[in-house]
Short mmCIF file of C-alpha atoms and ligand atoms in Angstrom, two decimals:
data_model
loop_
_atom_site.label_atom_id
_atom_site.label_comp_id
_atom_site.label_asym_id
_atom_site.label_seq_id
_atom_site.Cartn_x
_atom_site.Cartn_y
_atom_site.Cartn_z
CA MET O 1 4.35 45.57 -18.44
CA PRO O 2 7.04 44.77 -21.02
CA ALA O 3 5.70 43.19 -24.20
CA SER O 4 8.42 40.55 -24.15
CA ILE O 5 6.75 38.81 -21.23
CA TYR O 6 3.61 38.39 -23.26
CA SER O 7 5.37 37.14 -26.32
CA ASP O 8 7.41 34.71 -24.31
CA ASN O 9 4.27 33.28 -22.79
CA ILE O 10 2.58 32.98 -26.13
CA ARG O 11 5.57 31.26 -27.62
CA GLU O 12 5.54 28.79 -24.76
CA GLN O 13 1.90 28.04 -25.32
CA LYS O 14 2.43 27.47 -29.02
CA THR O 15 5.31 25.10 -28.55
CA PRO O 16 4.86 23.25 -25.32
CA PRO O 17 7.91 21.37 -24.14
CA ARG O 18 7.99 17.82 -25.40
CA PRO O 19 6.66 15.42 -22.83
CA PRO O 20 9.41 13.31 -21.34
CA GLU O 21 9.72 9.97 -23.02
CA LYS O 22 7.71 7.29 -21.28
CA PRO O 23 10.21 5.31 -19.29
CA GLN O 24 10.24 1.58 -19.85
CA LEU O 25 9.09 0.35 -16.47
CA LEU O 26 9.32 -3.33 -17.21
CA SER O 27 12.68 -4.84 -16.52
CA GLU O 28 14.10 -7.04 -19.25
CA LYS O 29 13.36 -10.12 -17.16
CA ASN O 30 9.72 -9.11 -16.65
CA LEU O 31 9.30 -8.07 -20.26
CA ASN O 32 10.54 -11.45 -21.44
CA PHE O 33 8.26 -13.19 -18.99
CA LEU O 34 5.28 -11.18 -20.21
CA GLU O 35 6.09 -12.11 -23.81
CA THR O 36 6.30 -15.78 -22.85
CA LEU O 37 2.87 -15.63 -21.20
CA LYS O 38 1.35 -13.82 -24.18
CA THR O 39 2.62 -16.59 -26.43
CA SER O 40 1.60 -19.42 -24.10
CA TYR O 41 -1.88 -18.05 -23.38
CA PRO O 42 -3.03 -16.31 -26.57
CA GLU O 43 -6.65 -16.61 -25.38
CA PHE O 44 -6.04 -13.79 -22.90
CA THR O 45 -4.93 -10.20 -23.39
CA PHE O 46 -2.33 -8.64 -21.10
CA LYS O 47 -2.40 -4.88 -20.59
CA PRO O 48 -0.79 -2.37 -18.25
CA GLY O 49 -3.28 -1.03 -15.71
CA ARG O 50 -3.62 0.56 -12.31
CA LYS O 51 -3.61 -2.72 -10.47
CA PHE O 52 -3.21 -6.44 -10.97
CA LEU O 53 -6.64 -7.52 -12.06
CA PHE O 54 -8.41 -10.17 -14.09
CA ARG O 55 -11.41 -8.71 -15.87
CA PRO O 56 -13.66 -11.44 -17.27
CA ARG O 57 -13.52 -12.87 -19.63
CA LYS O 58 -10.22 -12.23 -21.29
CA SER O 59 -8.31 -9.26 -19.87
CA ILE O 60 -5.44 -9.38 -17.45
CA PHE O 61 -4.10 -6.06 -16.16
CA TYR O 62 -0.74 -5.51 -14.51
CA ILE O 63 1.41 -2.81 -12.90
CA GLU O 64 4.70 -2.59 -14.73
CA SER O 65 6.83 -1.53 -11.79
CA ASP O 66 5.62 -4.00 -9.16
CA GLU O 67 8.37 -5.91 -7.41
CA ASN O 68 6.22 -9.06 -7.38
CA PHE O 69 5.41 -8.65 -11.04
CA ARG O 70 5.77 -12.27 -12.16
CA LEU O 71 4.03 -13.78 -9.15
CA LEU O 72 1.08 -11.40 -9.32
CA LEU O 73 0.77 -11.80 -13.06
CA LEU O 74 0.56 -15.58 -12.62
CA HIS O 75 -1.99 -15.05 -9.88
CA GLU O 76 -4.29 -13.10 -12.20
CA LEU O 77 -3.69 -15.71 -14.87
CA ALA O 78 -4.77 -18.31 -12.31
CA HIS O 79 -8.11 -16.48 -11.87
CA ALA O 80 -8.50 -16.40 -15.64
CA LEU O 81 -7.69 -20.09 -16.12
CA LEU O 82 -10.00 -21.11 -13.28
CA GLY O 83 -12.84 -19.10 -14.86
CA HIS O 84 -13.42 -16.84 -11.87
CA PHE O 85 -16.08 -14.70 -13.46
CA SER O 86 -18.27 -13.87 -10.50
CA PHE O 87 -18.90 -14.53 -6.85
CA ASP O 88 -21.95 -13.86 -4.69
CA LYS O 89 -20.75 -13.93 -1.13
CA SER O 90 -17.67 -12.55 0.54
CA LEU O 91 -16.84 -16.01 1.80
CA GLU O 92 -16.92 -17.29 -1.76
CA ARG O 93 -14.48 -14.55 -2.62
CA LEU O 94 -12.13 -15.86 0.02
CA GLN O 95 -12.42 -19.39 -1.34
CA ILE O 96 -11.80 -18.09 -4.83
CA GLU O 97 -8.63 -16.37 -3.66
CA ARG O 98 -7.47 -19.53 -1.94
CA ASP O 99 -8.05 -21.56 -5.10
CA ALA O 100 -6.30 -18.95 -7.20
CA TRP O 101 -3.22 -19.05 -4.97
CA GLU O 102 -3.14 -22.84 -5.23
CA LYS O 103 -3.26 -22.51 -8.99
CA THR O 104 -0.58 -19.80 -8.83
CA ARG O 105 1.70 -22.28 -7.09
CA GLU O 106 1.21 -24.74 -9.97
CA LEU O 107 1.82 -22.04 -12.56
CA CYS O 108 4.99 -20.99 -10.75
CA GLU O 109 6.28 -24.53 -11.08
CA THR O 110 5.37 -24.65 -14.76
CA HIS O 111 7.11 -21.37 -15.48
CA SER O 112 10.01 -21.79 -13.03
CA ILE O 113 9.07 -18.76 -10.95
CA PRO O 114 9.76 -18.86 -7.21
CA PHE O 115 6.50 -19.13 -5.26
CA SER O 116 6.24 -17.27 -1.97
CA GLU O 117 4.10 -18.92 0.66
CA GLU O 118 4.54 -15.89 2.85
CA PHE O 119 3.37 -13.49 0.18
CA ALA O 120 0.36 -15.65 -0.70
CA ASN O 121 -0.63 -15.83 2.97
CA SER O 122 -0.36 -12.11 3.52
CA GLU O 123 -2.54 -11.53 0.45
CA LEU O 124 -5.08 -14.00 1.81
CA ASP O 125 -4.99 -12.27 5.19
CA THR O 126 -6.03 -9.06 3.49
CA TYR O 127 -9.10 -10.89 2.17
CA ARG O 128 -9.79 -12.47 5.54
CA ASP O 129 -9.81 -9.01 7.15
CA TRP O 130 -11.98 -7.69 4.35
CA VAL O 131 -14.49 -10.54 4.74
CA HIS O 132 -14.50 -10.04 8.49
CA GLN O 133 -15.20 -6.31 8.12
CA LYS O 134 -17.98 -7.05 5.66
CA THR O 135 -19.79 -9.40 8.01
CA LEU O 136 -19.93 -7.28 11.15
CA CYS O 137 -23.38 -6.33 12.41
CA PRO O 138 -23.85 -2.57 12.01
CA SER O 139 -25.87 -2.46 15.25
CA CYS O 140 -23.90 -4.58 17.71
CA GLY O 141 -20.60 -5.24 15.95
CA LEU O 142 -20.75 -9.02 16.23
CA THR O 143 -19.96 -11.27 13.29
CA CYS O 144 -23.10 -12.15 11.36
CA LEU O 145 -24.10 -15.00 9.11
CA GLU O 146 -23.82 -14.12 5.49
CA VAL O 147 -27.20 -14.73 3.85
CA ASN O 148 -26.45 -13.55 0.34
CA SER O 149 -24.60 -10.83 -1.52
CA GLU O 150 -26.77 -8.12 0.09
CA SER O 151 -27.74 -9.25 3.53
CA LEU O 152 -26.47 -10.56 6.81
CA TYR O 153 -28.26 -12.16 9.71
CA CYS O 154 -27.17 -11.16 13.19
CA PRO O 155 -27.83 -13.98 15.68
CA PHE O 156 -27.50 -11.56 18.58
CA CYS O 157 -29.91 -8.87 17.31
CA GLN O 158 -31.95 -11.65 15.68
CA LYS O 159 -32.53 -9.67 12.58
CA TYR O 160 -31.42 -9.22 9.03
CA GLN O 161 -28.99 -6.43 8.22
CA ARG O 162 -27.96 -4.93 4.93
CA LYS O 163 -24.30 -5.30 4.16
CA ALA O 164 -22.24 -2.16 4.43
ZN1 LIG R 201 -6.77 -12.91 -6.55
ZN1 LIG R 202 -26.22 -7.38 15.87
#
């Protein structure tokens, strides 16, 4: 085997190619909006993350490239402002989401961002499906009563079931 192959490889290992520069994923409009929110709500920290998420008590995460960036950012801010720190039952989660979307509507007005009823409803539908899935009886498949964060009561089987 020619020595040059070895030396080439070694050289490559010593000087790896420079990583491509991190592209700026936030559009100018979104970047400005983010700066406005940081100034208006200094009690919270805004950080890029893998999804839009409010982590109690102070952190709001966002995805830089999302097409609904401003709306979703206001939605997480709504959770933060409403103090949504915990929930016990799936149904409470649904109520929390409903409240947060109401608050998002207000925030949209305050910050002159178009609110999308359709988008809010489709997000809520995702939670409705999720709650529905969570409350199905593992034995018979009927919808159960939610007793607490761990258990369900199936009126058909007449027994308590652990949540999936
Ligand atoms: Zn939410
Ligand atoms: Zn059942």
